[in-house]
């Protein structure tokens, strides 16, 4: 046994290896093509489901593979190694869609909505953001009115990851009055009459993931799809954010790490003025700074994850970890493109995609500014 | 049918190998250890046969404690039991000694088939399979790319590629097969499999447990001695074939292949 605490042990190494192989075999050879096409094949969900990758961290009773928080992180890190944040985000949309069902759903809802998603047969997405309400969650307008055993839903959801292909949307709706107390969570299935989807939205990054706007027009959703009680939605959403922010921190750290690795490789190979780039002190020092930032950010995220893993609430800490990780990945992806020069601006080079894919990380799952609001409210 | 798969842990093929200061071993710091790829074919084939014919798959590994990770990986793929032969006295042993220890560990087990990789990708000797078959006094079928077990489970028909032809061999069981690339495409350990693997039995055996004398093992008992390890020669710079037209270049290339490389 090492004399210090290691976050990853034998099981985690094995999981890492399995996901690494999955990525090498099922994603890497095709990923550039999928990025250009703006979509990855739907059967990738089923393949990941069979390998048990989608089920990580979910109870065996609902078809999950179990595993602690570091199993999830090991798998997420290796998935990011496919080099496409879009593929990782698309495959991973269940990780924001399912947790509220775990937290608030009853047995019947869990058995209906979780196993098909973990098998990769159905796609789960989360719908919070609206055209007029993003960070300001308490002001969402999509309304659900109870009529006998149904809710009639009207409104719209924006920027929904996996939204084009999702079979079920874990959706924030207003069932009560103004403010956060009037918000509930409903699982809305895409084949419900009155549910419609925009075309895939064109984005700066995450090209391979399908992002959509979703519309509800007198969409009749069975009341049995309400998660928990009316008015519990805001709580469910906030709980879920901690987990989403952890995932985004991990994504930012991996984006930065890959940008660093690509830069190290390039600096050793590329020659300028008759010596490798790594022979210039300005480049060497830049790489040293990048490596230091990546290391510090990753360790911080792991530390916060370890506490979350024991059930501790880490609202402030995870907000800090996300902001720090994004600040690091902003800087490191920028420097990585700079080191690559003109090639870094070309699509054949991974750093070009990392630079674009990185931009969403400090916006999604709570913006940098919202994170700072949360942190300042707690420390002041 | 009961199948035994022997596995070795080797440096990942992408690892940069550095020769140690003693010039006889490699630097093992920072090496990522993985299951020998040829052994993985053996594990996969054993699992397929088990799925078809029933029975149990036992994985036997030899080496330091870290080898448990590779054994667990095989258990996560679907094998039933693991045995790790681990003993400080094994340090520095050669392949012949390894085979002897493995034979001692499996001689009292019930088995119909034994798989080993055709060689380890670390020192590329390919000795353990043959030595083990000899020690157990069973037939050895080497470099196999196809395995069919008869319905009655009493014999096996295998294929070995030779110089563009295929040699078809039948043998009685029990027999030992050394797995060659092309035998199958190994599955990866599924996540539920990894979780279940933690609960599967994995026994650790010392040389004394196997009734062996540690004086017969270790560097002192080596029959094969490593004199020196040297890195492969650095690759020479490439040559750009001159010429104005593709025809000229082709003619020049043919000349170079004939006169310099002497391959035409």
XYZ file of C-alpha atoms in Angstrom:
644
model
C 0.000 0.000 0.000
C 1.291 3.441 -0.886
C 1.827 5.833 1.969
C -0.603 8.377 0.504
C -4.182 8.332 -0.621
C -4.683 7.163 -4.183
C -8.035 7.837 -5.800
C -7.752 5.068 -8.366
C -7.219 1.370 -7.575
C -7.314 -1.957 -9.395
C -10.998 -1.767 -10.358
C -10.541 1.743 -11.685
C -7.552 0.668 -13.799
C -9.593 -2.148 -15.274
C -12.511 0.137 -16.048
C -10.119 2.621 -17.622
C -8.658 -0.125 -19.785
C -12.088 -1.311 -20.926
C -13.235 2.189 -21.832
C -9.886 2.896 -23.503
C -10.339 -0.138 -25.697
C -13.928 0.753 -26.428
C -12.824 4.202 -27.545
C -9.978 2.800 -29.634
C -12.178 0.258 -31.366
C -15.565 1.917 -31.637
C -14.901 5.671 -31.724
C -11.388 6.761 -32.655
C -11.321 5.363 -36.202
C -14.503 7.245 -37.116
C -14.480 10.300 -34.919
C -13.207 12.822 -37.474
C -15.899 11.764 -39.903
C -18.617 12.048 -37.233
C -17.399 15.490 -36.287
C -17.676 16.679 -39.878
C -21.085 15.025 -40.290
C -22.304 16.615 -37.059
C -23.551 13.324 -35.665
C -22.401 9.938 -34.409
C -24.326 6.731 -35.176
C -27.139 5.967 -32.808
C -25.970 2.386 -32.341
C -22.955 3.682 -30.421
C -25.319 3.999 -27.449
C -26.225 0.326 -27.697
C -22.553 -0.662 -27.988
C -21.659 1.407 -24.927
C -24.679 -0.074 -23.168
C -23.565 -3.651 -23.803
C -20.074 -2.861 -22.506
C -21.742 -1.509 -19.369
C -20.238 1.941 -19.865
C -23.565 3.777 -19.766
C -24.515 2.010 -16.548
C -21.540 3.158 -14.477
C -22.584 4.541 -11.137
C -26.204 3.390 -11.406
C -27.728 0.626 -9.290
C -27.607 -2.926 -10.565
C -31.352 -3.211 -9.865
C -32.014 -0.866 -12.801
C -29.455 -2.395 -15.112
C -26.514 -0.333 -13.926
C -22.919 -1.428 -13.400
C -22.558 0.205 -9.963
C -19.155 1.690 -9.167
C -17.975 4.610 -7.066
C -17.415 8.169 -8.185
C -13.867 7.457 -9.357
C -15.063 4.630 -11.600
C -17.263 7.239 -13.228
C -14.365 9.683 -13.496
C -11.980 7.070 -14.929
C -14.564 6.187 -17.574
C -15.329 9.839 -18.353
C -11.634 10.632 -18.759
C -11.094 7.769 -21.168
C -14.204 8.683 -23.167
C -12.812 12.187 -23.567
C -9.731 10.605 -25.115
C -11.765 9.969 -28.238
C -10.886 13.608 -28.926
C -14.452 14.762 -29.459
C -16.216 16.547 -26.632
C -19.371 16.174 -28.691
C -19.279 12.375 -28.680
C -18.544 12.363 -24.949
C -21.349 14.826 -24.236
C -23.835 13.024 -26.481
C -23.130 9.596 -25.015
C -23.102 11.158 -21.569
C -26.402 13.065 -21.715
C -28.004 10.353 -19.602
C -25.735 11.426 -16.763
C -27.758 14.594 -16.409
C -31.091 13.093 -17.481
C -31.152 10.059 -15.182
C -29.915 11.312 -11.765
C -33.105 13.313 -11.045
C -35.095 10.124 -11.713
C -32.849 8.276 -9.265
C -33.214 11.056 -6.699
C -36.940 11.805 -6.960
C -38.558 9.000 -8.949
C -40.608 6.128 -7.542
C -39.916 2.463 -8.277
C -42.262 2.348 -11.218
C -40.655 5.402 -12.841
C -37.175 4.045 -12.235
C -38.002 0.715 -13.857
C -39.675 2.410 -16.818
C -37.151 5.155 -17.504
C -33.744 3.860 -16.441
C -33.014 0.328 -17.793
C -33.706 1.072 -21.496
C -31.368 4.077 -21.319
C -28.571 2.147 -19.617
C -28.905 -0.533 -22.293
C -28.472 2.189 -24.898
C -31.851 1.495 -26.468
C -33.300 4.844 -25.492
C -31.644 8.221 -25.197
C -32.162 10.423 -22.173
C -31.691 14.191 -22.096
C -32.201 16.959 -19.576
C -34.347 19.993 -20.342
C -33.916 23.010 -18.091
C -32.750 25.951 -20.223
C -35.323 27.931 -22.207
C -34.913 30.649 -24.809
C -35.566 33.220 -22.052
C -34.170 31.457 -18.987
C -30.810 29.763 -18.601
C -28.865 30.481 -15.459
C -32.015 32.065 -14.071
C -33.652 28.692 -13.510
C -36.308 30.022 -11.132
C -37.852 31.977 -14.002
C -38.596 29.210 -16.465
C -41.904 29.582 -18.266
C -42.758 26.175 -19.714
C -46.064 25.489 -18.032
C -47.651 22.184 -17.084
C -51.323 22.304 -16.112
C -52.860 19.304 -14.393
C -56.013 17.971 -16.109
C -57.287 14.772 -14.511
C -54.515 12.202 -14.876
C -52.410 14.276 -17.282
C -50.330 17.408 -17.386
C -50.820 19.594 -20.425
C -47.451 21.122 -21.224
C -46.806 24.252 -23.282
C -43.492 25.979 -23.852
C -40.031 25.339 -25.185
C -36.575 24.123 -24.130
C -33.313 25.386 -25.635
C -29.778 24.032 -26.225
C -30.750 20.487 -25.289
C -27.797 18.110 -25.584
C -28.938 14.926 -27.411
C -32.194 16.818 -27.945
C -32.688 15.794 -31.567
C -32.614 12.070 -30.848
C -33.702 11.916 -27.199
C -36.562 9.525 -26.429
C -37.196 11.040 -23.044
C -36.593 14.451 -21.601
C -36.234 15.014 -17.881
C -37.857 18.389 -18.044
C -38.312 21.363 -15.728
C -41.850 22.757 -15.932
C -43.861 25.266 -13.977
C -46.769 23.606 -12.213
C -47.254 26.272 -9.565
C -46.746 30.006 -9.043
C -43.784 32.265 -9.742
C -40.268 31.543 -8.520
C -38.446 28.356 -7.633
C -41.238 26.895 -5.526
C -43.477 26.462 -8.562
C -41.100 24.238 -10.518
C -41.561 20.491 -11.005
C -39.737 17.805 -12.988
C -41.616 15.733 -15.542
C -40.277 12.959 -17.754
C -41.659 13.758 -21.196
C -41.393 11.097 -23.863
C -40.632 12.263 -27.380
C -43.476 10.301 -28.947
C -46.030 12.249 -26.912
C -48.358 14.165 -29.282
C -47.500 17.854 -29.164
C -43.736 17.235 -28.679
C -41.589 18.496 -31.545
C -37.914 19.074 -32.188
C -35.987 21.700 -34.166
C -33.247 20.813 -36.591
C -29.816 20.160 -35.097
C -28.476 23.507 -33.926
C -25.149 24.514 -35.473
C -22.534 25.107 -32.817
C -19.002 26.421 -32.363
C -17.867 23.093 -30.911
C -19.212 19.700 -29.846
C -20.073 19.151 -33.505
C -20.766 15.448 -33.175
C -23.483 15.967 -30.586
C -27.043 16.750 -31.578
C -28.259 19.856 -29.804
C -31.833 20.999 -30.319
C -34.652 23.240 -29.315
C -37.735 21.332 -28.186
C -41.312 22.583 -28.388
C -44.385 21.524 -26.420
C -47.808 22.335 -27.774
C -50.649 21.008 -25.630
C -48.371 18.068 -24.959
C -50.315 15.628 -22.749
C -47.950 13.943 -20.306
C -49.257 11.273 -17.909
C -49.273 12.507 -14.320
C -47.440 9.300 -13.413
C -44.369 10.886 -15.072
C -44.075 13.558 -12.379
C -40.847 13.049 -10.416
C -41.455 13.432 -6.687
C -44.085 15.979 -5.735
C -45.138 19.175 -7.407
C -42.762 21.963 -6.452
C -39.805 19.637 -5.807
C -38.264 20.338 -9.188
C -35.927 23.146 -8.194
C -34.408 21.027 -5.456
C -33.922 18.166 -7.921
C -32.280 20.479 -10.430
C -29.886 21.958 -7.874
C -28.905 18.504 -6.600
C -28.196 17.444 -10.146
C -25.993 20.472 -10.801
C -23.335 19.285 -8.357
C -22.942 16.116 -10.380
C -23.072 17.902 -13.745
C -20.448 20.404 -12.618
C -18.161 17.595 -11.570
C -18.523 16.017 -15.009
C -17.768 19.344 -16.674
C -14.699 19.827 -14.462
C -13.453 16.409 -15.530
C -14.096 17.289 -19.173
C -12.214 20.579 -18.824
C -9.270 18.857 -17.154
C -9.095 16.221 -19.871
C -9.409 18.833 -22.610
C -6.460 20.666 -21.062
C -4.486 17.469 -20.544
C -4.881 16.384 -24.152
C -3.967 19.876 -25.387
C -0.848 19.682 -23.230
C 0.087 16.213 -24.495
C -0.376 17.258 -28.118
C 1.777 20.323 -27.498
C 4.562 18.317 -25.875
C 4.607 15.971 -28.836
C 4.586 18.797 -31.331
C 7.267 20.796 -29.515
C 9.628 17.817 -29.645
C 9.070 17.182 -33.350
C 8.649 20.570 -34.917
C 11.799 22.446 -35.856
C 12.232 26.188 -36.209
C 15.518 27.985 -36.810
C 17.235 24.591 -36.922
C 16.172 23.299 -33.541
C 13.076 21.732 -32.075
C 10.522 24.080 -30.519
C 11.270 22.412 -27.208
C 14.758 23.867 -27.475
C 13.405 27.384 -27.026
C 13.091 28.498 -23.462
C 9.939 30.458 -24.226
C 8.224 27.246 -25.353
C 9.667 25.101 -22.591
C 8.456 27.499 -19.931
C 5.050 27.754 -21.536
C 4.777 23.946 -21.468
C 5.924 23.865 -17.849
C 3.185 26.353 -16.917
C 0.584 24.372 -18.824
C 1.613 21.127 -17.131
C 1.524 22.754 -13.704
C -1.967 24.131 -14.219
C -3.323 20.829 -15.528
C -1.863 18.929 -12.605
C -3.198 21.338 -9.988
C -6.654 21.467 -11.491
C -6.971 17.719 -11.842
C -5.899 17.143 -8.242
C -8.355 19.746 -6.973
C -11.220 18.168 -8.895
C -10.295 14.715 -7.577
C -10.234 16.016 -4.021
C -13.695 17.553 -4.351
C -14.944 14.387 -6.063
C -13.644 12.279 -3.186
C -15.710 14.351 -0.772
C -18.797 14.192 -2.997
C -18.252 10.442 -3.178
C -18.668 10.155 0.579
C -21.966 12.022 0.396
C -20.737 15.456 1.460
C -22.346 18.513 -0.092
C -19.700 20.452 -1.991
C -21.671 23.256 -3.619
C -18.969 25.860 -3.112
C -16.050 23.536 -3.794
C -17.442 22.065 -7.004
C -18.220 25.570 -8.269
C -14.608 26.494 -7.572
C -13.334 23.309 -9.192
C -15.398 23.908 -12.318
C -14.295 27.511 -12.667
C -10.684 26.645 -12.004
C -10.714 23.744 -14.452
C -12.310 25.911 -17.137
C -9.867 28.742 -16.531
C -7.037 26.237 -16.924
C -8.480 24.674 -20.060
C -9.121 28.146 -21.561
C -5.495 29.024 -21.040
C -4.011 25.665 -21.977
C -6.028 25.176 -25.173
C -5.145 28.739 -26.203
C -1.450 28.128 -25.622
C -1.629 24.747 -27.336
C -2.951 26.339 -30.522
C -0.281 29.032 -30.216
C 2.501 26.447 -29.951
C 1.130 24.664 -33.012
C 1.143 27.902 -35.010
C -0.734 27.737 -38.311
C -1.219 23.991 -37.939
C -3.098 24.590 -34.704
C -5.668 26.486 -36.737
C -6.197 23.519 -39.063
C -8.886 20.942 -38.517
C -6.520 18.002 -38.940
C -4.905 18.951 -35.653
C -6.602 17.850 -32.454
C -5.802 21.103 -30.653
C -8.038 22.986 -33.091
C -11.025 20.920 -31.957
C -10.048 21.022 -28.296
C -9.927 24.808 -28.510
C -13.475 24.970 -29.926
C -14.942 22.199 -27.770
C -13.530 23.839 -24.670
C -15.529 27.042 -25.033
C -18.855 25.578 -23.887
C -17.440 24.227 -20.634
C -17.487 27.560 -18.831
C -21.059 28.187 -20.040
C -22.895 24.875 -19.689
C -23.987 23.446 -16.352
C -23.887 26.926 -14.828
C -21.814 29.786 -16.232
C -18.589 31.014 -14.774
C -20.467 34.038 -13.417
C -23.117 31.901 -11.720
C -20.345 29.805 -10.146
C -18.819 33.001 -8.760
C -22.190 34.107 -7.401
C -22.552 30.777 -5.604
C -19.036 30.939 -4.200
C -19.338 34.547 -3.053
C -22.699 33.943 -1.357
C -21.144 31.138 0.657
C -17.895 32.860 1.624
C -19.336 36.294 2.384
C -15.243 -28.826 -20.391
C -12.648 -27.333 -18.095
C -10.073 -25.026 -19.525
C -6.947 -23.482 -18.079
C -5.474 -20.314 -19.506
C -1.943 -19.263 -18.611
C -1.199 -15.620 -18.689
C 1.790 -13.395 -18.427
C 1.937 -9.714 -17.693
C 4.092 -7.748 -20.112
C 4.923 -4.084 -20.708
C 2.286 -2.367 -22.815
C 3.448 -2.488 -26.431
C 3.416 1.307 -26.569
C 5.826 1.591 -23.657
C 9.229 3.101 -24.403
C 11.622 0.395 -23.238
C 14.849 1.546 -21.599
C 17.747 -0.777 -20.875
C 18.948 -0.759 -17.266
C 22.448 0.150 -16.115
C 23.291 -3.560 -15.651
C 22.787 -3.971 -19.446
C 20.898 -7.207 -18.741
C 17.443 -6.001 -17.761
C 15.018 -3.237 -18.567
C 14.019 -0.278 -16.418
C 10.625 -1.167 -14.995
C 9.710 2.214 -13.461
C 6.766 3.889 -15.195
C 5.961 0.806 -17.237
C 2.302 0.152 -17.847
C 1.736 -3.576 -17.436
C -0.886 -5.377 -19.487
C -1.960 -8.939 -20.226
C 0.214 -10.443 -22.963
C -1.877 -9.950 -26.140
C -1.386 -13.574 -27.265
C -2.660 -14.770 -23.883
C -5.721 -12.608 -24.382
C -6.577 -14.661 -27.470
C -6.332 -17.712 -25.227
C -8.708 -16.214 -22.656
C -11.216 -15.272 -25.338
C -11.117 -18.700 -26.969
C -11.531 -20.426 -23.611
C -14.567 -18.270 -22.856
C -16.118 -19.029 -26.235
C -15.620 -22.755 -25.705
C -17.089 -22.494 -22.228
C -20.122 -20.653 -23.593
C -20.635 -23.462 -26.114
C -19.729 -26.548 -24.103
C -20.138 -25.430 -20.488
C -17.531 -25.986 -17.793
C -15.076 -23.711 -16.049
C -12.213 -21.479 -17.062
C -9.299 -21.114 -14.645
C -6.641 -18.480 -15.208
C -3.101 -19.079 -14.003
C -0.601 -16.251 -13.775
C 2.930 -16.059 -12.459
C 4.864 -13.079 -11.184
C 4.714 -10.298 -8.647
C 1.547 -9.078 -6.964
C 0.723 -6.670 -9.801
C -0.124 -9.685 -11.981
C -3.401 -9.995 -10.047
C -4.669 -7.067 -12.087
C -4.298 -9.046 -15.320
C -5.854 -12.114 -13.718
C -8.776 -9.990 -12.534
C -9.136 -8.636 -16.036
C -9.528 -12.210 -17.308
C -12.056 -12.876 -14.527
C -13.885 -9.709 -15.570
C -13.980 -10.999 -19.142
C -15.758 -14.073 -17.809
C -13.236 -16.577 -16.435
C -14.291 -18.314 -13.211
C -11.217 -18.685 -11.018
C -7.702 -17.381 -10.794
C -4.418 -18.654 -9.437
C -1.394 -16.429 -8.950
C 1.954 -18.104 -8.454
C 3.948 -15.525 -6.590
C 7.166 -16.013 -4.701
C 10.212 -13.829 -4.179
C 12.371 -16.832 -5.071
C 11.000 -16.686 -8.641
C 12.756 -13.363 -9.329
C 15.261 -13.802 -12.116
C 13.977 -17.245 -13.156
C 13.999 -18.231 -16.827
C 11.079 -19.491 -18.920
C 11.902 -23.137 -18.208
C 11.544 -22.535 -14.483
C 8.324 -20.630 -15.054
C 6.854 -23.566 -16.969
C 7.897 -25.900 -14.194
C 6.107 -23.809 -11.556
C 2.981 -23.485 -13.717
C 2.967 -27.254 -14.327
C 3.066 -27.821 -10.574
C 0.118 -25.482 -10.104
C -2.091 -27.172 -12.681
C -1.098 -30.834 -12.603
C -3.751 -31.730 -10.021
C -6.520 -29.657 -11.604
C -9.203 -31.136 -13.854
C -8.665 -29.880 -17.386
C -9.445 -30.711 -20.987
C -7.561 -27.887 -22.629
C -4.789 -25.493 -21.711
C -4.166 -22.253 -23.569
C -0.997 -20.207 -23.553
C -0.036 -17.385 -25.874
C 2.305 -18.524 -28.633
C 4.897 -16.226 -27.042
C 5.213 -13.305 -24.683
C 5.620 -10.007 -26.471
C 8.298 -8.970 -23.967
C 11.189 -11.395 -24.578
C 9.616 -13.214 -27.547
C 10.905 -16.655 -26.509
C 7.815 -18.831 -26.955
C 9.123 -21.486 -24.594
C 6.521 -21.803 -21.854
C 3.807 -23.498 -23.938
C 6.029 -26.274 -25.232
C 7.800 -26.820 -21.912
C 4.518 -26.943 -20.043
C 3.015 -29.515 -22.445
C 6.144 -31.595 -22.025
C 6.006 -31.388 -18.234
C 2.350 -32.422 -18.204
C 2.920 -35.031 -20.890
C 0.126 -33.837 -23.169
C 0.138 -32.918 -26.887
C 1.070 -29.376 -27.847
C -0.673 -27.638 -30.748
C 1.232 -24.484 -31.519
C 0.421 -21.227 -33.354
C -3.275 -21.987 -33.658
C -5.799 -19.714 -35.371
C -8.891 -21.914 -35.211
C -10.180 -24.321 -32.578
C -13.099 -26.735 -32.859
C -13.881 -29.117 -30.045
C -15.792 -32.289 -31.009
C -19.383 -32.604 -29.775
C -18.422 -35.381 -27.374
C -15.690 -33.161 -25.904
C -13.037 -35.830 -26.414
C -10.997 -34.390 -29.253
C -10.074 -31.106 -30.872
C -9.482 -30.004 -34.452
C -7.248 -26.978 -34.937
C -5.713 -24.933 -37.736
C -2.235 -23.538 -38.030
C -1.217 -21.278 -40.923
C 2.030 -22.271 -42.627
C 3.507 -20.384 -45.556
C 0.159 -19.462 -47.069
C -1.279 -22.946 -46.497
C -3.309 -24.218 -43.580
C -2.342 -27.208 -41.558
C -5.342 -28.980 -39.995
C -4.475 -31.030 -36.930
C -6.646 -33.201 -34.726
C -5.685 -34.258 -31.266
C -7.082 -36.106 -28.299
C -7.769 -34.142 -25.146
C -6.348 -32.993 -22.868
C -4.040 -30.916 -25.015
C -2.223 -27.602 -24.909
C -2.847 -24.931 -27.530
C -0.657 -21.878 -28.085
C -2.756 -19.019 -29.403
C -1.735 -17.052 -32.466
C -3.021 -13.689 -33.706
C -6.140 -14.260 -35.795
C -7.664 -16.812 -33.442
C -10.348 -14.350 -32.400
C -10.978 -10.772 -31.404
C -10.867 -10.649 -27.604
C -13.806 -9.011 -25.876
C -13.113 -6.267 -23.422
C -14.082 -6.744 -19.825
C -17.574 -5.334 -19.392
C -18.202 -3.007 -16.490
C -20.579 -5.392 -14.677
C -17.957 -8.073 -15.326
C -15.307 -5.957 -13.609
C -17.550 -5.488 -10.580
C -18.293 -9.221 -10.403
C -14.623 -10.123 -10.805
C -13.902 -8.724 -7.366
C -15.922 -11.537 -5.832
C -14.432 -14.405 -7.865
C -11.877 -16.663 -6.165
C -8.232 -15.815 -6.717
C -5.762 -18.040 -4.873
C -2.154 -17.076 -4.320
C 0.411 -19.891 -4.213
C 4.035 -19.804 -3.144
C 6.605 -22.304 -4.395
C 6.328 -24.143 -1.056
C 2.520 -24.373 -1.520
C 3.197 -26.116 -4.819
C 5.682 -28.524 -3.236
C 8.608 -26.976 -5.090
C 12.089 -26.246 -3.843
C 13.018 -22.572 -4.156
C 16.649 -23.535 -4.850
C 15.506 -24.709 -8.306
C 14.326 -21.189 -9.132
C 15.730 -17.705 -9.363
C 18.723 -16.226 -11.168
C 21.113 -18.881 -9.843
C 19.141 -21.725 -11.406
C 18.868 -20.204 -14.889
C 19.677 -22.472 -17.785
C 19.400 -19.554 -20.197
C 21.653 -16.629 -19.414
C 21.217 -13.131 -20.757
C 24.610 -11.787 -21.747
C 23.596 -8.334 -22.826
C 20.620 -6.328 -23.981
C 21.160 -3.815 -26.742
C 18.654 -1.392 -28.231
C 17.683 -1.909 -31.878
C 19.829 0.199 -34.235
C 18.498 3.703 -34.733
C 16.525 3.984 -37.935
C 18.553 5.538 -40.724
C 17.338 8.581 -42.551
C 15.014 7.872 -45.466
C 15.948 8.500 -49.056
C 13.977 10.620 -51.480
C 14.020 9.093 -54.948
C 14.941 11.774 -57.496
C 13.349 12.110 -60.907
C 11.274 14.519 -62.999
C 8.410 12.211 -63.937
C 6.715 9.285 -62.173
C 8.281 6.974 -64.795
C 11.774 8.248 -64.031
C 11.174 7.911 -60.295
C 9.878 4.384 -60.681
C 12.888 3.388 -62.739
C 15.206 4.939 -60.184
C 13.354 3.197 -57.342
C 13.612 -0.180 -59.078
C 17.343 0.379 -59.524
C 17.797 1.276 -55.847
C 15.776 -1.737 -54.708
C 17.940 -3.947 -56.890
C 21.378 -2.461 -56.346
C 21.238 -1.077 -52.813
C 18.469 -2.823 -50.905
C 19.000 -6.017 -52.891
C 15.386 -7.053 -52.543
C 14.655 -7.339 -56.275
